[in-house]
Coordinates of C-alpha atoms and ligand atoms in Angstrom, one line a residue:
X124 CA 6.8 -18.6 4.2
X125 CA 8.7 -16.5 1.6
X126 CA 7.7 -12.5 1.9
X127 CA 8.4 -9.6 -0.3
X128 CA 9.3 -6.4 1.1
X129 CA 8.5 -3.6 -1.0
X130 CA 9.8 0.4 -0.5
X131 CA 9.2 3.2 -3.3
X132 CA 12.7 4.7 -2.6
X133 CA 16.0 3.3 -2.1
X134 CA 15.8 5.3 1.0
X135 CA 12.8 3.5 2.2
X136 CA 14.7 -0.4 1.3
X137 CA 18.2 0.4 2.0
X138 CA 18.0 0.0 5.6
X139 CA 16.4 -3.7 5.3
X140 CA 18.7 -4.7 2.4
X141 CA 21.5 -4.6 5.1
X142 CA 19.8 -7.2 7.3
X143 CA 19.2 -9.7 4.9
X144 CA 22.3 -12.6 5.0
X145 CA 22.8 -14.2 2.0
X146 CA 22.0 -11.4 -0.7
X147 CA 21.5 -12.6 -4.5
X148 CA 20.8 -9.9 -6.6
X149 CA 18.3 -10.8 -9.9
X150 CA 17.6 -8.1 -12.0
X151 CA 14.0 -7.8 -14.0
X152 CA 12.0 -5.2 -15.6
X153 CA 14.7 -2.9 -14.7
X154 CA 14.2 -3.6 -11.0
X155 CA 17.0 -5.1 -8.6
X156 CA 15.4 -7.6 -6.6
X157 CA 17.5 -8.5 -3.6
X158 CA 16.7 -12.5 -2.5
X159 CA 18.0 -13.5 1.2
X160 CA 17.0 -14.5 4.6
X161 CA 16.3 -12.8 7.6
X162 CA 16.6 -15.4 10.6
X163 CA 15.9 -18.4 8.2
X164 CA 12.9 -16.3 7.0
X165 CA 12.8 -16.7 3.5
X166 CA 12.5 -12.4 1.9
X167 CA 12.8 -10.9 -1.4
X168 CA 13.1 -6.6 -1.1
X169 CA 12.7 -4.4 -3.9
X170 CA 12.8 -0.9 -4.6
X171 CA 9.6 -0.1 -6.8
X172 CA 9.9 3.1 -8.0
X173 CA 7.7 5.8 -7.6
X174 CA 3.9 5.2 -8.2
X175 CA 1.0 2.9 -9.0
X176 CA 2.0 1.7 -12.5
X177 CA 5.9 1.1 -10.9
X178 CA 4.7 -0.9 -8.1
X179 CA 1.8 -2.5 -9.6
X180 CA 4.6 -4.0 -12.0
X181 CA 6.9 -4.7 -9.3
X182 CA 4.2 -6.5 -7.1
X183 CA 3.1 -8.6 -9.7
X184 CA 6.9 -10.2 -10.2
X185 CA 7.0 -10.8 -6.5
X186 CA 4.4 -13.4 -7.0
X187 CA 4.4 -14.7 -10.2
X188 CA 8.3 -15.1 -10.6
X189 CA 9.7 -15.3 -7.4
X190 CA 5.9 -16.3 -6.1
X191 CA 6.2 -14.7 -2.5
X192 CA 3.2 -15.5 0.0
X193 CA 2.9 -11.7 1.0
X194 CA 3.9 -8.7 0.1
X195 CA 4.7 -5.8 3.3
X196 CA 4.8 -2.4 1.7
X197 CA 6.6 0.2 4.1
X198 CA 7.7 3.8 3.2
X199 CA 6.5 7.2 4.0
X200 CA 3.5 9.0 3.4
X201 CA 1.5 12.5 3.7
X202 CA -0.7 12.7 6.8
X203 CA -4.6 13.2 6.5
X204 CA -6.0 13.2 9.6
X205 CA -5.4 16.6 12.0
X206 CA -4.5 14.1 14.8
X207 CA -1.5 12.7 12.9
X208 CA 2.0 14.1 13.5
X209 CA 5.6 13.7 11.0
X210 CA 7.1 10.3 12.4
X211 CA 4.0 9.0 13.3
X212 CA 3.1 5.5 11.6
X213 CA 0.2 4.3 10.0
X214 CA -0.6 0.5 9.6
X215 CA -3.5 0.1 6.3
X216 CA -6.4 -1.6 7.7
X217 CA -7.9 -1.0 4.1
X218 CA -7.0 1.0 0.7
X219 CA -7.9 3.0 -2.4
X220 CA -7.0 4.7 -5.0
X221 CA -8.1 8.5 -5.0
X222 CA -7.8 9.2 -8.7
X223 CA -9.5 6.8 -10.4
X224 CA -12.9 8.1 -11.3
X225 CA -14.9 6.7 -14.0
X226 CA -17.9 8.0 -12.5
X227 CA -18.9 10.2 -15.9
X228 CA -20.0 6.4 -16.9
X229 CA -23.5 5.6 -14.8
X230 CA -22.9 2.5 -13.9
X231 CA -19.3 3.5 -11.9
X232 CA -19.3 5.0 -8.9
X233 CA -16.1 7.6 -7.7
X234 CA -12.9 5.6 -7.0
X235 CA -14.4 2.0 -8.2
X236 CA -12.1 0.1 -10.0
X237 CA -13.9 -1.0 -13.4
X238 CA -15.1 -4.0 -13.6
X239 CA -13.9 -5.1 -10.1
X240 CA -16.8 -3.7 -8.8
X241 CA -14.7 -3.0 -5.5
X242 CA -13.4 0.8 -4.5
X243 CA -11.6 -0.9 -1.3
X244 CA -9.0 -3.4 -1.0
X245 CA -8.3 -4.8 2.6
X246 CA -4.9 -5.8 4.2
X247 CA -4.2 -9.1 5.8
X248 CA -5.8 -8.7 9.1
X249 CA -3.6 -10.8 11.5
X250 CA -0.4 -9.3 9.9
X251 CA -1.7 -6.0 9.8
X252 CA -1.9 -6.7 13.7
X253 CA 1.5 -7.8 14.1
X254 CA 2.6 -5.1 11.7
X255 CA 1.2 -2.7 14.4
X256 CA 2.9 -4.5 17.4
X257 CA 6.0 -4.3 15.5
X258 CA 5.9 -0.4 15.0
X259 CA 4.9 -0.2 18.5
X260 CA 7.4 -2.5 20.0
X261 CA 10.3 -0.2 17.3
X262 CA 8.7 3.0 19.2
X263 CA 9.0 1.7 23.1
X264 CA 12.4 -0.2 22.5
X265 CA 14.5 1.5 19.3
X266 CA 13.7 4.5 18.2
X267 CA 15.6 6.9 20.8
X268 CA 18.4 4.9 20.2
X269 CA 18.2 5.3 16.2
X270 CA 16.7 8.6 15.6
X271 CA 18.5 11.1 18.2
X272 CA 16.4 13.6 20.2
X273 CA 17.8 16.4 18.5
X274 CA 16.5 14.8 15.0
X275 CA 13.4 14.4 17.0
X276 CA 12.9 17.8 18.0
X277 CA 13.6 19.3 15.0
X278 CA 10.3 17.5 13.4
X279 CA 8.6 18.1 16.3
X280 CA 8.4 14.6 17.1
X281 CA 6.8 13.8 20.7
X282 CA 5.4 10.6 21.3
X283 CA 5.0 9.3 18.0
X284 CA 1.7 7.3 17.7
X285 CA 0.7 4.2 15.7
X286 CA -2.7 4.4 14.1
X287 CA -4.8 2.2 11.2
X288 CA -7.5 3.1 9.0
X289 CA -8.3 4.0 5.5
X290 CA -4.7 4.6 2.7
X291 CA -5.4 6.5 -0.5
X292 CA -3.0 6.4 -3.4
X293 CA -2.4 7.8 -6.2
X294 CA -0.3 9.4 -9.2
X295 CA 0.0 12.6 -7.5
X296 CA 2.6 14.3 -4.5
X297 CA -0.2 15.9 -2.8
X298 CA 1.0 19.0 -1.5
X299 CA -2.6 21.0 -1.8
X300 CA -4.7 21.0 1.6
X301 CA -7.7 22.0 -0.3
X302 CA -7.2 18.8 -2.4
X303 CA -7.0 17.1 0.6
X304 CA -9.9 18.4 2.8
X305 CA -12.3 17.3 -0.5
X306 CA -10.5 13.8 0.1
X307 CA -11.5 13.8 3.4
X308 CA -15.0 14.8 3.1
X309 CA -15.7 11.9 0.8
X310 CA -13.2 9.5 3.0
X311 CA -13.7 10.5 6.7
X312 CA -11.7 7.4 7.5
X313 CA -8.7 8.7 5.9
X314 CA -5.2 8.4 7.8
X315 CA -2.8 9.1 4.8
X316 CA -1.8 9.8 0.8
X317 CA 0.9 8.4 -0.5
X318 CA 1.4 6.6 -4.7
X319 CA 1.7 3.2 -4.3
X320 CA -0.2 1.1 -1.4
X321 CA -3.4 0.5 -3.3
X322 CA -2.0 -0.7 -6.7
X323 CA 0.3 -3.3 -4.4
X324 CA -3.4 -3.9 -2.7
X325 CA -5.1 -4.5 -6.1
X326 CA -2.7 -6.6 -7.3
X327 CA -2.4 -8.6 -4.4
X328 CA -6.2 -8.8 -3.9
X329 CA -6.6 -10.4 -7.9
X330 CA -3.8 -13.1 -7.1
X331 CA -5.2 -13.7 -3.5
X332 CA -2.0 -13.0 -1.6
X333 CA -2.0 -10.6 1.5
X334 CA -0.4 -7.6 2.2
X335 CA 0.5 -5.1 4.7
X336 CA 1.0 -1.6 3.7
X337 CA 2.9 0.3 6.5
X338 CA 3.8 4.1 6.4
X339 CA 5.8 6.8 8.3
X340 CA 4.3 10.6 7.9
X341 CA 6.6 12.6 6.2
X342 CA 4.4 15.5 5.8
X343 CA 1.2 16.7 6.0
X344 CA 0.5 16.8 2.4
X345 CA -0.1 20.6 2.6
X346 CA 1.9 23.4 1.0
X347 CA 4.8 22.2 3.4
X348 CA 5.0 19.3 2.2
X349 CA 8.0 19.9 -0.3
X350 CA 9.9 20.9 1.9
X351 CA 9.2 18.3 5.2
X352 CA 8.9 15.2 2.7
X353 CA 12.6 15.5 1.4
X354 CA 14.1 16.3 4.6
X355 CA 12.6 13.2 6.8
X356 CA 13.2 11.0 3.5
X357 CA 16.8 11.8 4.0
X358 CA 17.1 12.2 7.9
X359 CA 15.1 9.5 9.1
X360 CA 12.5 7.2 6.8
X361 CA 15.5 4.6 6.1
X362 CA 16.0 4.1 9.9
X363 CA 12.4 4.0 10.7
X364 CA 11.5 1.8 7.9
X365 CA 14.9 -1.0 9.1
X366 CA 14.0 -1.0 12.8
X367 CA 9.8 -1.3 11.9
X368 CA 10.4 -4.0 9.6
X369 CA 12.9 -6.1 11.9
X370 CA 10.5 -6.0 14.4
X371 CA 8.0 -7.2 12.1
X372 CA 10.3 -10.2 11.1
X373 CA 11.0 -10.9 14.4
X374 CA 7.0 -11.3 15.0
X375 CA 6.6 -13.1 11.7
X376 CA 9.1 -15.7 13.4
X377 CA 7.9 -16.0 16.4
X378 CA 4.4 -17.0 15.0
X379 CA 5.9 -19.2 12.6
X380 CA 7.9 -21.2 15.3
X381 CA 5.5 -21.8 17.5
X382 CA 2.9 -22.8 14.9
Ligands
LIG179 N1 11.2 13.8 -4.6 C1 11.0 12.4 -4.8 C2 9.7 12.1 -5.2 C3 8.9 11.5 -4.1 S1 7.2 11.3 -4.4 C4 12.1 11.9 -5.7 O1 12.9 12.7 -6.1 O2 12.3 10.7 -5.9 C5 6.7 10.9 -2.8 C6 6.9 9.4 -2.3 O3 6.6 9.4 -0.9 C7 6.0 8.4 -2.9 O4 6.6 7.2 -3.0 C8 4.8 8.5 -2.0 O5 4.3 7.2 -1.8 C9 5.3 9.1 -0.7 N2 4.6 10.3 -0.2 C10 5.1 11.0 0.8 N3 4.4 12.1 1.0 C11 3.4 12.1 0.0 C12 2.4 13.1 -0.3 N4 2.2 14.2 0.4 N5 1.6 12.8 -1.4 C13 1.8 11.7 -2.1 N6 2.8 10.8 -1.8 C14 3.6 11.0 -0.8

Protein backbone atom coordinates (compact mmCIF):
# COMPACT_ATOMS: atom_id res chain seq x y z
CA UNK A 1 0.00 0.00 0.00
CA UNK A 2 1.89 3.12 -1.11
CA UNK A 3 -0.43 6.48 -0.63
CA UNK A 4 -0.02 9.99 -1.82
CA UNK A 5 -0.83 12.80 0.31
CA UNK A 6 -1.71 15.77 -1.39
CA UNK A 7 -2.19 19.69 0.19
CA UNK A 8 -2.58 22.99 -2.07
CA UNK A 9 -0.35 24.94 0.28
CA UNK A 10 2.80 24.34 2.02
CA UNK A 11 0.84 25.23 5.01
CA UNK A 12 -1.54 22.47 4.43
CA UNK A 13 1.65 19.63 3.83
CA UNK A 14 4.20 21.00 6.09
CA UNK A 15 2.89 19.57 9.14
CA UNK A 16 2.79 15.84 7.61
CA UNK A 17 6.24 16.34 5.85
CA UNK A 18 7.66 16.30 9.49
CA UNK A 19 6.21 12.82 10.26
CA UNK A 20 7.40 11.08 7.51
CA UNK A 21 11.15 9.10 8.49
CA UNK A 22 13.18 8.64 5.74
CA UNK A 23 12.49 11.78 3.46
CA UNK A 24 13.85 11.66 -0.30
CA UNK A 25 13.10 14.56 -2.03
CA UNK A 26 12.49 14.07 -6.15
CA UNK A 27 11.71 17.01 -7.91
CA UNK A 28 9.24 17.03 -11.23
CA UNK A 29 7.18 19.38 -13.09
CA UNK A 30 8.44 22.00 -10.74
CA UNK A 31 6.91 20.09 -7.77
CA UNK A 32 8.92 18.74 -4.66
CA UNK A 33 7.69 15.41 -4.01
CA UNK A 34 8.70 14.17 -0.56
CA UNK A 35 8.93 10.00 -0.58
CA UNK A 36 9.10 8.37 3.11
CA UNK A 37 7.36 6.14 5.47
CA UNK A 38 5.01 6.64 8.11
CA UNK A 39 5.07 3.51 10.46
CA UNK A 40 6.37 1.28 7.57
CA UNK A 41 3.47 2.82 5.53
CA UNK A 42 4.81 3.46 2.30
CA UNK A 43 3.70 7.83 1.45
CA UNK A 44 4.62 10.18 -1.11
CA UNK A 45 3.31 14.18 0.04
CA UNK A 46 3.21 16.94 -2.25
CA UNK A 47 2.39 20.42 -2.28
CA UNK A 48 0.12 20.96 -5.51
CA UNK A 49 -0.24 24.42 -5.94
CA UNK A 50 -3.25 26.21 -6.07
CA UNK A 51 -6.09 24.96 -8.37
CA UNK A 52 -7.53 22.27 -10.77
CA UNK A 53 -4.94 22.42 -13.55
CA UNK A 54 -1.99 22.35 -10.56
CA UNK A 55 -3.32 19.48 -8.96
CA UNK A 56 -4.77 17.68 -11.78
CA UNK A 57 -0.90 17.64 -12.93
CA UNK A 58 0.34 16.85 -9.68
CA UNK A 59 -2.26 13.83 -9.15
CA UNK A 60 -1.54 12.40 -12.26
CA UNK A 61 2.51 11.96 -11.40
CA UNK A 62 1.49 10.42 -8.13
CA UNK A 63 0.27 7.44 -10.08
CA UNK A 64 1.91 7.16 -13.12
CA UNK A 65 5.56 7.87 -11.91
CA UNK A 66 5.61 7.12 -8.45
CA UNK A 67 2.21 4.84 -9.14
CA UNK A 68 0.66 5.46 -5.56
CA UNK A 69 -2.66 3.21 -4.77
CA UNK A 70 -4.54 6.40 -3.38
CA UNK A 71 -4.32 9.61 -3.27
CA UNK A 72 -5.82 11.60 0.34
CA UNK A 73 -6.32 15.21 -0.51
CA UNK A 74 -6.53 17.41 2.86
CA UNK A 75 -6.55 21.24 3.15
CA UNK A 76 -9.00 23.88 3.82
CA UNK A 77 -11.97 24.98 2.27
CA UNK A 78 -15.01 27.70 2.22
CA UNK A 79 -18.07 26.41 4.05
CA UNK A 80 -21.51 25.97 2.16
CA UNK A 81 -23.86 24.72 4.31
CA UNK A 82 -25.46 27.30 7.24
CA UNK A 83 -24.83 24.44 9.73
CA UNK A 84 -21.08 24.38 9.11
CA UNK A 85 -18.68 26.39 11.38
CA UNK A 86 -14.59 27.62 10.69
CA UNK A 87 -12.57 24.48 12.07
CA UNK A 88 -15.15 22.19 11.22
CA UNK A 89 -14.14 19.26 8.81
CA UNK A 90 -15.66 17.85 5.96
CA UNK A 91 -14.83 14.29 4.63
CA UNK A 92 -16.07 14.18 0.33
CA UNK A 93 -18.52 11.51 0.04
CA UNK A 94 -18.62 12.77 -3.69
CA UNK A 95 -17.30 15.76 -6.00
CA UNK A 96 -17.68 18.32 -8.78
CA UNK A 97 -16.56 20.91 -10.47
CA UNK A 98 -18.81 24.12 -10.31
CA UNK A 99 -17.40 25.94 -13.28
CA UNK A 100 -17.43 23.73 -15.92
CA UNK A 101 -20.50 24.39 -18.08
CA UNK A 102 -20.72 23.41 -21.52
CA UNK A 103 -24.35 23.45 -21.33
CA UNK A 104 -24.72 26.21 -24.40
CA UNK A 105 -23.96 22.72 -26.35
CA UNK A 106 -27.52 20.50 -26.18
CA UNK A 107 -26.30 17.50 -25.61
CA UNK A 108 -24.20 18.80 -22.11
CA UNK A 109 -25.79 19.24 -19.16
CA UNK A 110 -24.40 22.08 -16.28
CA UNK A 111 -21.14 20.81 -14.64
CA UNK A 112 -20.82 17.53 -16.95
CA UNK A 113 -17.52 16.82 -17.86
CA UNK A 114 -17.47 16.35 -21.79
CA UNK A 115 -17.36 13.29 -22.97
CA UNK A 116 -17.22 11.58 -19.52
CA UNK A 117 -20.69 11.76 -19.45
CA UNK A 118 -20.37 12.03 -15.52
CA UNK A 119 -20.88 15.57 -13.36
CA UNK A 120 -19.89 13.45 -10.00
CA UNK A 121 -16.95 11.72 -9.08
CA UNK A 122 -17.18 9.55 -5.84
CA UNK A 123 -14.43 9.06 -3.07
CA UNK A 124 -13.31 5.69 -1.83
CA UNK A 125 -16.02 4.66 0.44
CA UNK A 126 -14.34 2.60 3.19
CA UNK A 127 -11.47 5.18 3.44
CA UNK A 128 -13.70 7.96 3.25
CA UNK A 129 -15.07 6.15 6.51
CA UNK A 130 -11.82 5.86 8.18
CA UNK A 131 -10.95 9.34 6.99
CA UNK A 132 -13.98 10.42 9.19
CA UNK A 133 -13.01 8.32 12.20
CA UNK A 134 -9.66 9.76 11.94
CA UNK A 135 -10.90 13.46 12.13
CA UNK A 136 -13.15 12.45 14.77
CA UNK A 137 -10.69 10.46 16.83
CA UNK A 138 -8.00 14.12 16.11
CA UNK A 139 -11.19 16.15 17.63
CA UNK A 140 -11.86 13.84 20.92
CA UNK A 141 -8.10 13.09 21.62
CA UNK A 142 -5.70 16.07 19.93
CA UNK A 143 -7.06 19.06 19.09
CA UNK A 144 -7.14 20.97 22.67
CA UNK A 145 -3.82 19.96 22.99
CA UNK A 146 -2.69 21.46 19.44
CA UNK A 147 -4.86 24.30 18.82
CA UNK A 148 -5.15 26.33 22.25
CA UNK A 149 -8.56 27.56 23.51
CA UNK A 150 -7.65 30.91 23.08
CA UNK A 151 -6.92 30.14 19.18
CA UNK A 152 -10.21 28.41 19.50
CA UNK A 153 -12.24 31.21 20.73
CA UNK A 154 -10.94 33.59 18.61
CA UNK A 155 -12.71 31.57 15.52
CA UNK A 156 -15.43 30.89 17.39
CA UNK A 157 -14.64 27.37 17.43
CA UNK A 158 -17.03 25.21 19.80
CA UNK A 159 -17.45 21.74 19.21
CA UNK A 160 -16.08 21.45 15.93
CA UNK A 161 -18.18 18.82 13.89
CA UNK A 162 -17.27 16.30 11.17
CA UNK A 163 -19.66 16.11 8.31
CA UNK A 164 -19.64 14.37 4.46
CA UNK A 165 -21.45 15.22 1.47
CA UNK A 166 -21.22 16.91 -1.80
CA UNK A 167 -17.31 19.11 -2.58
CA UNK A 168 -17.42 21.62 -5.50
CA UNK A 169 -14.23 22.91 -6.98
CA UNK A 170 -13.16 25.20 -9.00
CA UNK A 171 -10.82 28.07 -10.47
CA UNK A 172 -12.23 30.65 -8.28
CA UNK A 173 -11.66 31.96 -4.27
CA UNK A 174 -15.31 32.28 -3.72
CA UNK A 175 -15.80 35.03 -1.47
CA UNK A 176 -19.49 36.09 -3.01
CA UNK A 177 -22.49 34.64 -0.93
CA UNK A 178 -24.76 35.31 -3.77
CA UNK A 179 -22.48 33.08 -5.99
CA UNK A 180 -22.78 30.69 -3.41
CA UNK A 181 -26.63 30.59 -2.55
CA UNK A 182 -27.04 29.90 -6.67
CA UNK A 183 -24.50 26.96 -5.99
CA UNK A 184 -26.57 25.75 -3.46
CA UNK A 185 -29.85 25.95 -5.08
CA UNK A 186 -28.62 23.69 -7.95
CA UNK A 187 -26.42 21.50 -5.27
CA UNK A 188 -28.53 21.22 -2.07
CA UNK A 189 -26.13 18.56 -0.98
CA UNK A 190 -23.31 20.98 -0.91
CA UNK A 191 -20.95 21.03 2.29
CA UNK A 192 -18.00 23.12 0.80
CA UNK A 193 -15.90 25.17 -2.14
CA UNK A 194 -12.54 24.92 -2.41
CA UNK A 195 -9.99 24.58 -6.18
CA UNK A 196 -8.74 21.39 -6.20
CA UNK A 197 -10.74 18.16 -4.85
CA UNK A 198 -12.59 17.32 -7.99
CA UNK A 199 -9.77 17.61 -10.60
CA UNK A 200 -7.64 15.03 -8.01
CA UNK A 201 -11.27 13.09 -8.23
CA UNK A 202 -11.34 13.11 -12.01
CA UNK A 203 -8.07 12.09 -12.35
CA UNK A 204 -8.17 9.47 -9.99
CA UNK A 205 -11.62 8.22 -11.24
CA UNK A 206 -9.97 7.85 -15.21
CA UNK A 207 -6.88 5.74 -13.79
CA UNK A 208 -9.18 3.82 -11.30
CA UNK A 209 -7.34 4.72 -8.08
CA UNK A 210 -9.31 6.06 -4.99
CA UNK A 211 -9.26 9.01 -3.10
CA UNK A 212 -10.20 10.78 -0.19
CA UNK A 213 -10.61 14.48 -0.28
CA UNK A 214 -10.68 15.86 3.38
CA UNK A 215 -11.16 19.67 4.25
CA UNK A 216 -11.03 22.04 7.31
CA UNK A 217 -13.43 25.31 6.91
CA UNK A 218 -11.51 28.31 6.71
CA UNK A 219 -14.31 30.53 5.91
CA UNK A 220 -17.55 30.82 4.81
CA UNK A 221 -16.91 31.76 1.37
CA UNK A 222 -18.76 35.04 1.93
CA UNK A 223 -17.42 38.61 1.84
CA UNK A 224 -15.39 37.46 4.97
CA UNK A 225 -13.70 35.21 3.54
CA UNK A 226 -10.46 37.21 2.73
CA UNK A 227 -9.96 37.97 5.68
CA UNK A 228 -10.88 34.47 7.91
CA UNK A 229 -9.16 32.21 5.08
CA UNK A 230 -5.56 33.79 5.54
CA UNK A 231 -5.71 33.93 9.20
CA UNK A 232 -6.81 30.14 9.96
CA UNK A 233 -4.30 29.20 7.01
CA UNK A 234 -1.61 30.70 9.12
CA UNK A 235 -2.91 29.96 12.72
CA UNK A 236 -4.17 26.64 12.47
CA UNK A 237 -4.81 24.48 8.93
CA UNK A 238 -1.08 23.09 9.26
CA UNK A 239 -1.89 21.64 12.71
CA UNK A 240 -5.25 20.40 11.89
CA UNK A 241 -4.20 18.94 8.61
CA UNK A 242 -0.78 16.84 10.67
CA UNK A 243 -2.90 15.59 13.61
CA UNK A 244 -6.12 14.46 10.91
CA UNK A 245 -3.80 12.83 8.73
CA UNK A 246 -1.74 10.81 11.48
CA UNK A 247 -4.78 9.59 12.66
CA UNK A 248 -5.77 8.53 9.38
CA UNK A 249 -2.35 6.61 9.00
CA UNK A 250 -2.66 5.25 12.07
CA UNK A 251 -6.21 3.70 10.81
CA UNK A 252 -4.73 2.91 7.47
CA UNK A 253 -2.30 0.62 9.58
CA UNK A 254 -4.37 -0.90 11.69
CA UNK A 255 -6.49 -2.28 8.80
CA UNK A 256 -3.61 -3.17 6.89
CA UNK A 257 -2.14 -5.38 9.89
CA UNK A 258 -4.89 -7.12 10.72
CA UNK A 259 -5.78 -7.89 7.10
N1 LIG B 1 -4.04 33.61 -0.68
C1 LIG B 1 -3.61 32.31 -1.09
C2 LIG B 1 -4.53 31.82 -2.14
C3 LIG B 1 -5.40 30.80 -1.57
S1 LIG B 1 -6.65 30.25 -2.61
C4 LIG B 1 -2.18 32.39 -1.46
O1 LIG B 1 -1.63 33.45 -1.35
O2 LIG B 1 -1.57 31.39 -1.85
C5 LIG B 1 -7.55 29.27 -1.48
C6 LIG B 1 -7.07 27.88 -1.19
O3 LIG B 1 -7.83 27.37 -0.10
C7 LIG B 1 -7.31 26.91 -2.31
O4 LIG B 1 -6.33 25.91 -2.29
C8 LIG B 1 -8.72 26.35 -2.02
O5 LIG B 1 -8.79 24.96 -2.26
C9 LIG B 1 -8.96 26.65 -0.54
N2 LIG B 1 -10.11 27.52 -0.20
C10 LIG B 1 -10.34 27.96 1.04
N3 LIG B 1 -11.43 28.77 1.07
C11 LIG B 1 -11.89 28.84 -0.21
C12 LIG B 1 -12.97 29.56 -0.82
N4 LIG B 1 -13.77 30.34 -0.11
N5 LIG B 1 -13.14 29.43 -2.16
C13 LIG B 1 -12.31 28.63 -2.88
N6 LIG B 1 -11.27 27.96 -2.35
C14 LIG B 1 -11.04 28.05 -1.03
Amino acid sequence: MKLGIMGAMPEEISGILDMLDDRVRRQIGGREFWEGTWSGLEVVAVFSRLGKVAAAATATVLITHFHVDHILFIGVAGGADPELSLGDVVVARDLIQHDMDASALPMFDRFEIPLLGRSRFAAHASFRDKAIKAAQLFFDHDFDGVVSKQTQASFAIGTPKVATGLIASGDRFVSDAAYLESLRAVLPDLRCVEMEGAAVAQVCFEFSTGVTVVRVISDRADHDAPVDFPRFTAEVASVMTKGIAKQFLYLLMLDLSTH
